[in-house]
Amino acid sequence: MSSTTTRRSLSPAPGIAGVVAVGAALAAGELAAVPISPDASPYFAVGSSVVDLSPKPVRDWAIDTFGTADKLALFVGMGVLIAVIAAACGYLERRRPPLGSLVVAAFGVVGVIAALNRPNATWTHAVPSVVAGVVGVLVLRLLLAQLGPRRAASRKDGVETDGAETDDVDARPAGRASMSRRFVLTAAGVAAVAVAAGAVGRKMLTDTAGVIADRARILLPTPRTSAPPVPDGVDLSGSGATSFITDNDDFYRIDTALQVPTLTTEDWRLRIHGDVDKEVTLTWDDLLAMPMTERIVTLTCVSNEVGGDLVGNARWLGVPMRDVLELAGVKPGSDMLLSTSIDGWTCGTPISDVTDGRDALLAIGMNGSPLPFEHGYPVRQVVPGLYGYVSATKWVVDWEITRFSEAKAYWTTRGWSAMGPIKMASRFDRPADNSEHPAGEVVVAGTAWAQHTGIERVEVRVDQGPWQPAELAAEYSIDTWRQWRFPWQATKGEHTLECRAIDKLGRAQIERYQATAPDGASGLDDHVYTIV
Ligand SMILES: Nc1nc2c(c(=O)[nH]1)N[C@H]1C(S)=C(S)[C@@H](COP(=O)(O)O)O[C@H]1N2
Ligand SMILES: [Mo]
């Protein structure tokens, strides 16, 4: 720390002060949110607002690039961005006080706006962001004060020298070292307290002990109508294809929730209102008193790319949605079931698809256990044949009967189609794309789905040659995916294989490529193999 050699170099101290101050602010915000609501956390309120305000291309890009890790990517991205701005605030405050403080305070204001605009927010949700803003400004000033007075900016040569070293030496020749040590100690102390406070706050905000105990107490009822057993020949995973049933832990997860809602069965209600004969509010006990149906249904996300894996197949237990609607009575003329989750996400499902006899379920069980928290505990929807964004509301608490001409759901206001029937698709599961194999028989296997119509045939072609039939696994039901295998006599060289499905109505899968927006991807999956 020579005072003469660092005249023009940027001292890290103001930047560190900024980062520590904003870190302390965020930690204080977490702690202050504890008595209010997890949604009041400034970090999560802003993050959730970023998610909700992201234009469609950004969301597409995020899901394409990060897949189901898009939330982690958002957290990391936000963290880095905040740290950079925070460091800049430190320098700004050092050079042009109180500009840095003002930017930190502006962060707090952004938090207030974000928190107040979350669904179900009350004015108290502003408090943690106010606390965060105040703590941020105070810590920033405290830390910068430790650096001692700053010499008036030297503008002789148009270049400003920053601070700590040169300025402090000039101002307080004897006191610099101890001042610097004091800064380091203070900054480290504040950082340590902030990390501890933030961790405690986060732990208390995500204290899932209550809801974990709630879930552990559930004894799933015996279904009135059980799912037919899975016969031999349905699951070809012996050949390396995806297993017919997707384990809960492996099931893809897509939602806008940055914090998984923690809703107990005791607190759960489903309010049914709008164009109904009479408003009804169901409790968990009301729901459990109704006859349960168990069905295996394949769920698909509209963001699933050609060949993608945002699709899963599970055994669901629940009450037919039609029976629940009958309790309230749907008025003629209404065509949309607008469902809302506890975190305010909305979904518009055609009433005709819920009442036409398909197994649309208000589900409480997934593969023999209560719904996992990430998959909608305690109650979610499952509707065969429709993409998740128009059918599969998790943590569902509200049903409004309305019309497509009157209401728009979450993704429809963000550029996605109001209607979302699942497009038929087929994909390769094995062997891996771009892998190498010896000449001779190579068994290629995959999965195809055409929910609620059923897969009739899957075909494979090699190097744009004629379509050849693949061997199909036994069909479980028209609502589930179907596996296939293709024993291929591979010859030396590089080959491109493509697959396509044909449904029970004789329609072939759409070959023309379309990206996922606005109503689901189409096009043929292909794998390239090198045969040696
Ligand atoms: N509350 C809520 N439910 C939701 C969503 C959401 O963002 N919030 N996303 C939907 C989408 S787009 C899909 S594809 C399915 C995914 O369900 P899963 O996560 O159980 O696989 O949930 C649907 N239900
Ligand atoms: Mo989705």
PDB file of N, CA and C in Angstrom, residues 134-205:
ATOM      1  N   VAL A 134     -32.636   2.270   3.542  1.00  0.00           N
ATOM      2  CA  VAL A 134     -32.052   3.044   4.640  1.00  0.00           C
ATOM      3  C   VAL A 134     -30.745   2.402   5.100  1.00  0.00           C
ATOM      4  N   VAL A 135     -30.756   1.105   5.301  1.00  0.00           N
ATOM      5  CA  VAL A 135     -29.541   0.403   5.735  1.00  0.00           C
ATOM      6  C   VAL A 135     -28.439   0.585   4.689  1.00  0.00           C
ATOM      7  N   GLY A 136     -28.803   0.482   3.417  1.00  0.00           N
ATOM      8  CA  GLY A 136     -27.809   0.618   2.351  1.00  0.00           C
ATOM      9  C   GLY A 136     -27.125   1.975   2.397  1.00  0.00           C
ATOM     10  N   VAL A 137     -27.913   3.032   2.522  1.00  0.00           N
ATOM     11  CA  VAL A 137     -27.346   4.383   2.535  1.00  0.00           C
ATOM     12  C   VAL A 137     -26.479   4.579   3.776  1.00  0.00           C
ATOM     13  N   LEU A 138     -26.991   4.145   4.941  1.00  0.00           N
ATOM     14  CA  LEU A 138     -26.237   4.334   6.182  1.00  0.00           C
ATOM     15  C   LEU A 138     -24.905   3.600   6.140  1.00  0.00           C
ATOM     16  N   VAL A 139     -24.928   2.354   5.679  1.00  0.00           N
ATOM     17  CA  VAL A 139     -23.685   1.574   5.647  1.00  0.00           C
ATOM     18  C   VAL A 139     -22.710   2.181   4.640  1.00  0.00           C
ATOM     19  N   LEU A 140     -23.224   2.616   3.516  1.00  0.00           N
ATOM     20  CA  LEU A 140     -22.347   3.216   2.513  1.00  0.00           C
ATOM     21  C   LEU A 140     -21.633   4.436   3.097  1.00  0.00           C
ATOM     22  N   ARG A 141     -22.399   5.278   3.785  1.00  0.00           N
ATOM     23  CA  ARG A 141     -21.803   6.498   4.351  1.00  0.00           C
ATOM     24  C   ARG A 141     -20.828   6.162   5.465  1.00  0.00           C
ATOM     25  N   LEU A 142     -21.233   5.207   6.290  1.00  0.00           N
ATOM     26  CA  LEU A 142     -20.362   4.794   7.391  1.00  0.00           C
ATOM     27  C   LEU A 142     -19.023   4.304   6.846  1.00  0.00           C
ATOM     28  N   LEU A 143     -19.084   3.449   5.846  1.00  0.00           N
ATOM     29  CA  LEU A 143     -17.844   2.863   5.328  1.00  0.00           C
ATOM     30  C   LEU A 143     -16.982   3.919   4.639  1.00  0.00           C
ATOM     31  N   LEU A 144     -17.610   4.777   3.858  1.00  0.00           N
ATOM     32  CA  LEU A 144     -16.816   5.786   3.153  1.00  0.00           C
ATOM     33  C   LEU A 144     -16.211   6.780   4.136  1.00  0.00           C
ATOM     34  N   ALA A 145     -16.887   7.016   5.245  1.00  0.00           N
ATOM     35  CA  ALA A 145     -16.347   7.921   6.259  1.00  0.00           C
ATOM     36  C   ALA A 145     -15.049   7.356   6.829  1.00  0.00           C
ATOM     37  N   GLN A 146     -14.949   6.029   6.838  1.00  0.00           N
ATOM     38  CA  GLN A 146     -13.729   5.398   7.342  1.00  0.00           C
ATOM     39  C   GLN A 146     -12.531   5.695   6.441  1.00  0.00           C
ATOM     40  N   LEU A 147     -12.801   6.075   5.228  1.00  0.00           N
ATOM     41  CA  LEU A 147     -11.694   6.330   4.298  1.00  0.00           C
ATOM     42  C   LEU A 147     -11.117   7.720   4.501  1.00  0.00           C
ATOM     43  N   GLY A 148     -11.728   8.483   5.349  1.00  0.00           N
ATOM     44  CA  GLY A 148     -11.209   9.814   5.622  1.00  0.00           C
ATOM     45  C   GLY A 148     -11.647  10.790   4.558  1.00  0.00           C
ATOM     46  N   PRO A 149     -11.351  12.057   4.799  1.00  0.00           N
ATOM     47  CA  PRO A 149     -11.783  13.087   3.862  1.00  0.00           C
ATOM     48  C   PRO A 149     -11.078  12.903   2.528  1.00  0.00           C
ATOM     49  N   ARG A 150     -11.732  13.315   1.512  1.00  0.00           N
ATOM     50  CA  ARG A 150     -11.173  13.166   0.194  1.00  0.00           C
ATOM     51  C   ARG A 150     -10.671  14.533  -0.253  1.00  0.00           C
ATOM     52  N   ARG A 151      -9.451  14.544  -0.782  1.00  0.00           N
ATOM     53  CA  ARG A 151      -8.907  15.794  -1.283  1.00  0.00           C
ATOM     54  C   ARG A 151      -9.798  16.254  -2.428  1.00  0.00           C
ATOM     55  N   ALA A 152      -9.941  17.547  -2.563  1.00  0.00           N
ATOM     56  CA  ALA A 152     -10.738  18.050  -3.664  1.00  0.00           C
ATOM     57  C   ALA A 152     -10.193  17.445  -4.951  1.00  0.00           C
ATOM     58  N   ALA A 153     -11.103  17.073  -5.819  1.00  0.00           N
ATOM     59  CA  ALA A 153     -10.682  16.386  -7.036  1.00  0.00           C
ATOM     60  C   ALA A 153      -9.615  17.187  -7.763  1.00  0.00           C
ATOM     61  N   SER A 154      -8.579  16.493  -8.178  1.00  0.00           N
ATOM     62  CA  SER A 154      -7.510  17.193  -8.896  1.00  0.00           C
ATOM     63  C   SER A 154      -7.857  17.212 -10.364  1.00  0.00           C
ATOM     64  N   ARG A 155      -8.215  18.353 -10.851  1.00  0.00           N
ATOM     65  CA  ARG A 155      -8.700  18.414 -12.225  1.00  0.00           C
ATOM     66  C   ARG A 155      -7.652  19.013 -13.146  1.00  0.00           C
ATOM     67  N   LYS A 156      -6.439  19.202 -12.593  1.00  0.00           N
ATOM     68  CA  LYS A 156      -5.384  19.824 -13.375  1.00  0.00           C
ATOM     69  C   LYS A 156      -5.269  19.228 -14.767  1.00  0.00           C
ATOM     70  N   ASP A 157      -5.216  17.888 -14.765  1.00  0.00           N
ATOM     71  CA  ASP A 157      -4.979  17.232 -16.050  1.00  0.00           C
ATOM     72  C   ASP A 157      -6.251  16.550 -16.546  1.00  0.00           C
ATOM     73  N   GLY A 158      -7.338  16.924 -15.967  1.00  0.00           N
ATOM     74  CA  GLY A 158      -8.597  16.345 -16.418  1.00  0.00           C
ATOM     75  C   GLY A 158      -8.806  14.927 -15.887  1.00  0.00           C
ATOM     76  N   VAL A 159      -7.835  14.387 -15.199  1.00  0.00           N
ATOM     77  CA  VAL A 159      -8.003  13.040 -14.662  1.00  0.00           C
ATOM     78  C   VAL A 159      -8.207  13.165 -13.163  1.00  0.00           C
ATOM     79  N   GLU A 160      -9.211  12.471 -12.675  1.00  0.00           N
ATOM     80  CA  GLU A 160      -9.408  12.519 -11.240  1.00  0.00           C
ATOM     81  C   GLU A 160      -8.662  11.383 -10.597  1.00  0.00           C
ATOM     82  N   THR A 161      -8.048  11.678  -9.526  1.00  0.00           N
ATOM     83  CA  THR A 161      -7.495  10.560  -8.779  1.00  0.00           C
ATOM     84  C   THR A 161      -8.589  10.115  -7.850  1.00  0.00           C
ATOM     85  N   ASP A 162      -8.601   8.851  -7.552  1.00  0.00           N
ATOM     86  CA  ASP A 162      -9.631   8.399  -6.637  1.00  0.00           C
ATOM     87  C   ASP A 162      -9.167   8.639  -5.251  1.00  0.00           C
ATOM     88  N   GLY A 163      -9.333   7.963  -4.518  1.00  0.00           N
ATOM     89  CA  GLY A 163      -9.127   8.114  -3.255  1.00  0.00           C
ATOM     90  C   GLY A 163      -8.319   7.662  -2.201  1.00  0.00           C
ATOM     91  N   ALA A 164      -8.605   6.538  -1.707  1.00  0.00           N
ATOM     92  CA  ALA A 164      -8.129   6.193  -0.382  1.00  0.00           C
ATOM     93  C   ALA A 164      -6.663   6.522  -0.190  1.00  0.00           C
ATOM     94  N   GLU A 165      -5.817   5.940  -1.000  1.00  0.00           N
ATOM     95  CA  GLU A 165      -4.399   6.095  -0.753  1.00  0.00           C
ATOM     96  C   GLU A 165      -3.946   7.550  -0.815  1.00  0.00           C
ATOM     97  N   THR A 166      -3.984   8.113  -2.020  1.00  0.00           N
ATOM     98  CA  THR A 166      -3.417   9.441  -2.189  1.00  0.00           C
ATOM     99  C   THR A 166      -4.110  10.477  -1.322  1.00  0.00           C
ATOM    100  N   ASP A 167      -5.426  10.475  -1.374  1.00  0.00           N
ATOM    101  CA  ASP A 167      -6.157  11.516  -0.669  1.00  0.00           C
ATOM    102  C   ASP A 167      -5.902  11.458   0.823  1.00  0.00           C
ATOM    103  N   ASP A 168      -5.968  10.214   1.315  1.00  0.00           N
ATOM    104  CA  ASP A 168      -5.860  10.102   2.759  1.00  0.00           C
ATOM    105  C   ASP A 168      -4.472  10.502   3.242  1.00  0.00           C
ATOM    106  N   VAL A 169      -3.523  10.218   2.417  1.00  0.00           N
ATOM    107  CA  VAL A 169      -2.161  10.597   2.799  1.00  0.00           C
ATOM    108  C   VAL A 169      -2.059  12.115   2.867  1.00  0.00           C
ATOM    109  N   ASP A 170      -2.615  12.717   1.832  1.00  0.00           N
ATOM    110  CA  ASP A 170      -2.552  14.170   1.808  1.00  0.00           C
ATOM    111  C   ASP A 170      -3.263  14.773   3.005  1.00  0.00           C
ATOM    112  N   ALA A 171      -4.387  14.199   3.312  1.00  0.00           N
ATOM    113  CA  ALA A 171      -5.204  14.811   4.343  1.00  0.00           C
ATOM    114  C   ALA A 171      -4.708  14.488   5.748  1.00  0.00           C
ATOM    115  N   ARG A 172      -4.332  13.231   5.903  1.00  0.00           N
ATOM    116  CA  ARG A 172      -3.944  12.846   7.252  1.00  0.00           C
ATOM    117  C   ARG A 172      -2.685  11.978   7.167  1.00  0.00           C
ATOM    118  N   PRO A 173      -1.565  12.636   7.056  1.00  0.00           N
ATOM    119  CA  PRO A 173      -0.324  11.915   6.804  1.00  0.00           C
ATOM    120  C   PRO A 173      -0.084  10.789   7.803  1.00  0.00           C
ATOM    121  N   ALA A 174      -0.436  10.985   9.023  1.00  0.00           N
ATOM    122  CA  ALA A 174      -0.079   9.973  10.015  1.00  0.00           C
ATOM    123  C   ALA A 174      -1.188   8.949  10.224  1.00  0.00           C
ATOM    124  N   GLY A 175      -2.373   9.320   9.808  1.00  0.00           N
ATOM    125  CA  GLY A 175      -3.492   8.467  10.209  1.00  0.00           C
ATOM    126  C   GLY A 175      -3.919   7.471   9.149  1.00  0.00           C
ATOM    127  N   ARG A 176      -3.281   7.455   7.981  1.00  0.00           N
ATOM    128  CA  ARG A 176      -3.811   6.682   6.879  1.00  0.00           C
ATOM    129  C   ARG A 176      -3.883   5.190   7.180  1.00  0.00           C
ATOM    130  N   ALA A 177      -2.785   4.648   7.687  1.00  0.00           N
ATOM    131  CA  ALA A 177      -2.741   3.206   7.863  1.00  0.00           C
ATOM    132  C   ALA A 177      -3.839   2.724   8.800  1.00  0.00           C
ATOM    133  N   SER A 178      -3.971   3.406   9.922  1.00  0.00           N
ATOM    134  CA  SER A 178      -4.975   2.933  10.867  1.00  0.00           C
ATOM    135  C   SER A 178      -6.372   3.160  10.294  1.00  0.00           C
ATOM    136  N   MET A 179      -6.534   4.262   9.547  1.00  0.00           N
ATOM    137  CA  MET A 179      -7.809   4.539   8.916  1.00  0.00           C
ATOM    138  C   MET A 179      -8.164   3.396   7.974  1.00  0.00           C
ATOM    139  N   SER A 180      -7.168   2.980   7.216  1.00  0.00           N
ATOM    140  CA  SER A 180      -7.378   1.925   6.265  1.00  0.00           C
ATOM    141  C   SER A 180      -7.723   0.624   6.981  1.00  0.00           C
ATOM    142  N   ARG A 181      -7.013   0.380   8.052  1.00  0.00           N
ATOM    143  CA  ARG A 181      -7.307  -0.845   8.804  1.00  0.00           C
ATOM    144  C   ARG A 181      -8.717  -0.772   9.361  1.00  0.00           C
ATOM    145  N   ARG A 182      -9.078   0.427   9.826  1.00  0.00           N
ATOM    146  CA  ARG A 182     -10.420   0.574  10.377  1.00  0.00           C
ATOM    147  C   ARG A 182     -11.475   0.306   9.290  1.00  0.00           C
ATOM    148  N   PHE A 183     -11.170   0.792   8.081  1.00  0.00           N
ATOM    149  CA  PHE A 183     -12.117   0.545   6.986  1.00  0.00           C
ATOM    150  C   PHE A 183     -12.277  -0.948   6.746  1.00  0.00           C
ATOM    151  N   VAL A 184     -11.128  -1.620   6.664  1.00  0.00           N
ATOM    152  CA  VAL A 184     -11.176  -3.062   6.378  1.00  0.00           C
ATOM    153  C   VAL A 184     -11.939  -3.789   7.479  1.00  0.00           C
ATOM    154  N   LEU A 185     -11.658  -3.433   8.720  1.00  0.00           N
ATOM    155  CA  LEU A 185     -12.332  -4.105   9.829  1.00  0.00           C
ATOM    156  C   LEU A 185     -13.826  -3.827   9.799  1.00  0.00           C
ATOM    157  N   THR A 186     -14.177  -2.562   9.568  1.00  0.00           N
ATOM    158  CA  THR A 186     -15.603  -2.226   9.547  1.00  0.00           C
ATOM    159  C   THR A 186     -16.311  -2.949   8.408  1.00  0.00           C
ATOM    160  N   ALA A 187     -15.676  -2.884   7.222  1.00  0.00           N
ATOM    161  CA  ALA A 187     -16.303  -3.521   6.063  1.00  0.00           C
ATOM    162  C   ALA A 187     -16.465  -5.015   6.311  1.00  0.00           C
ATOM    163  N   ALA A 188     -15.418  -5.645   6.844  1.00  0.00           N
ATOM    164  CA  ALA A 188     -15.495  -7.087   7.091  1.00  0.00           C
ATOM    165  C   ALA A 188     -16.552  -7.388   8.143  1.00  0.00           C
ATOM    166  N   GLY A 189     -16.613  -6.541   9.164  1.00  0.00           N
ATOM    167  CA  GLY A 189     -17.610  -6.753  10.218  1.00  0.00           C
ATOM    168  C   GLY A 189     -19.016  -6.629   9.675  1.00  0.00           C
ATOM    169  N   VAL A 190     -19.260  -5.573   8.906  1.00  0.00           N
ATOM    170  CA  VAL A 190     -20.602  -5.385   8.343  1.00  0.00           C
ATOM    171  C   VAL A 190     -20.933  -6.542   7.412  1.00  0.00           C
ATOM    172  N   ALA A 191     -19.953  -6.951   6.598  1.00  0.00           N
ATOM    173  CA  ALA A 191     -20.205  -8.048   5.653  1.00  0.00           C
ATOM    174  C   ALA A 191     -20.568  -9.316   6.416  1.00  0.00           C
ATOM    175  N   ALA A 192     -19.851  -9.581   7.513  1.00  0.00           N
ATOM    176  CA  ALA A 192     -20.126 -10.803   8.275  1.00  0.00           C
ATOM    177  C   ALA A 192     -21.529 -10.757   8.871  1.00  0.00           C
ATOM    178  N   VAL A 193     -21.871  -9.596   9.451  1.00  0.00           N
ATOM    179  CA  VAL A 193     -23.214  -9.470  10.037  1.00  0.00           C
ATOM    180  C   VAL A 193     -24.269  -9.626   8.937  1.00  0.00           C
ATOM    181  N   ALA A 194     -23.985  -9.021   7.768  1.00  0.00           N
ATOM    182  CA  ALA A 194     -24.956  -9.080   6.666  1.00  0.00           C
ATOM    183  C   ALA A 194     -25.152 -10.518   6.203  1.00  0.00           C
ATOM    184  N   VAL A 195     -24.058 -11.248   6.049  1.00  0.00           N
ATOM    185  CA  VAL A 195     -24.181 -12.636   5.587  1.00  0.00           C
ATOM    186  C   VAL A 195     -25.001 -13.437   6.598  1.00  0.00           C
ATOM    187  N   ALA A 196     -24.704 -13.234   7.878  1.00  0.00           N
ATOM    188  CA  ALA A 196     -25.434 -13.979   8.910  1.00  0.00           C
ATOM    189  C   ALA A 196     -26.910 -13.586   8.902  1.00  0.00           C
ATOM    190  N   ALA A 197     -27.172 -12.266   8.852  1.00  0.00           N
ATOM    191  CA  ALA A 197     -28.561 -11.799   8.886  1.00  0.00           C
ATOM    192  C   ALA A 197     -29.314 -12.276   7.649  1.00  0.00           C
ATOM    193  N   GLY A 198     -28.646 -12.197   6.504  1.00  0.00           N
ATOM    194  CA  GLY A 198     -29.285 -12.633   5.269  1.00  0.00           C
ATOM    195  C   GLY A 198     -29.613 -14.111   5.321  1.00  0.00           C
ATOM    196  N   ALA A 199     -28.669 -14.895   5.845  1.00  0.00           N
ATOM    197  CA  ALA A 199     -28.894 -16.340   5.906  1.00  0.00           C
ATOM    198  C   ALA A 199     -30.040 -16.665   6.854  1.00  0.00           C
ATOM    199  N   VAL A 200     -30.059 -15.983   8.016  1.00  0.00           N
ATOM    200  CA  VAL A 200     -31.139 -16.227   8.965  1.00  0.00           C
ATOM    201  C   VAL A 200     -32.480 -15.813   8.342  1.00  0.00           C
ATOM    202  N   GLY A 201     -32.491 -14.633   7.695  1.00  0.00           N
ATOM    203  CA  GLY A 201     -33.727 -14.161   7.079  1.00  0.00           C
ATOM    204  C   GLY A 201     -34.234 -15.136   6.028  1.00  0.00           C
ATOM    205  N   ARG A 202     -33.323 -15.560   5.166  1.00  0.00           N
ATOM    206  CA  ARG A 202     -33.707 -16.493   4.088  1.00  0.00           C
ATOM    207  C   ARG A 202     -34.239 -17.799   4.681  1.00  0.00           C
ATOM    208  N   LYS A 203     -33.530 -18.272   5.711  1.00  0.00           N
ATOM    209  CA  LYS A 203     -33.933 -19.527   6.336  1.00  0.00           C
ATOM    210  C   LYS A 203     -35.344 -19.394   6.896  1.00  0.00           C
ATOM    211  N   MET A 204     -35.613 -18.256   7.557  1.00  0.00           N
ATOM    212  CA  MET A 204     -36.931 -18.088   8.153  1.00  0.00           C
ATOM    213  C   MET A 204     -38.000 -17.878   7.076  1.00  0.00           C
ATOM    214  N   LEU A 205     -37.613 -17.211   5.984  1.00  0.00           N
ATOM    215  CA  LEU A 205     -38.591 -16.981   4.916  1.00  0.00           C
ATOM    216  C   LEU A 205     -38.956 -18.283   4.213  1.00  0.00           C
TER     217      LEU A 205
END
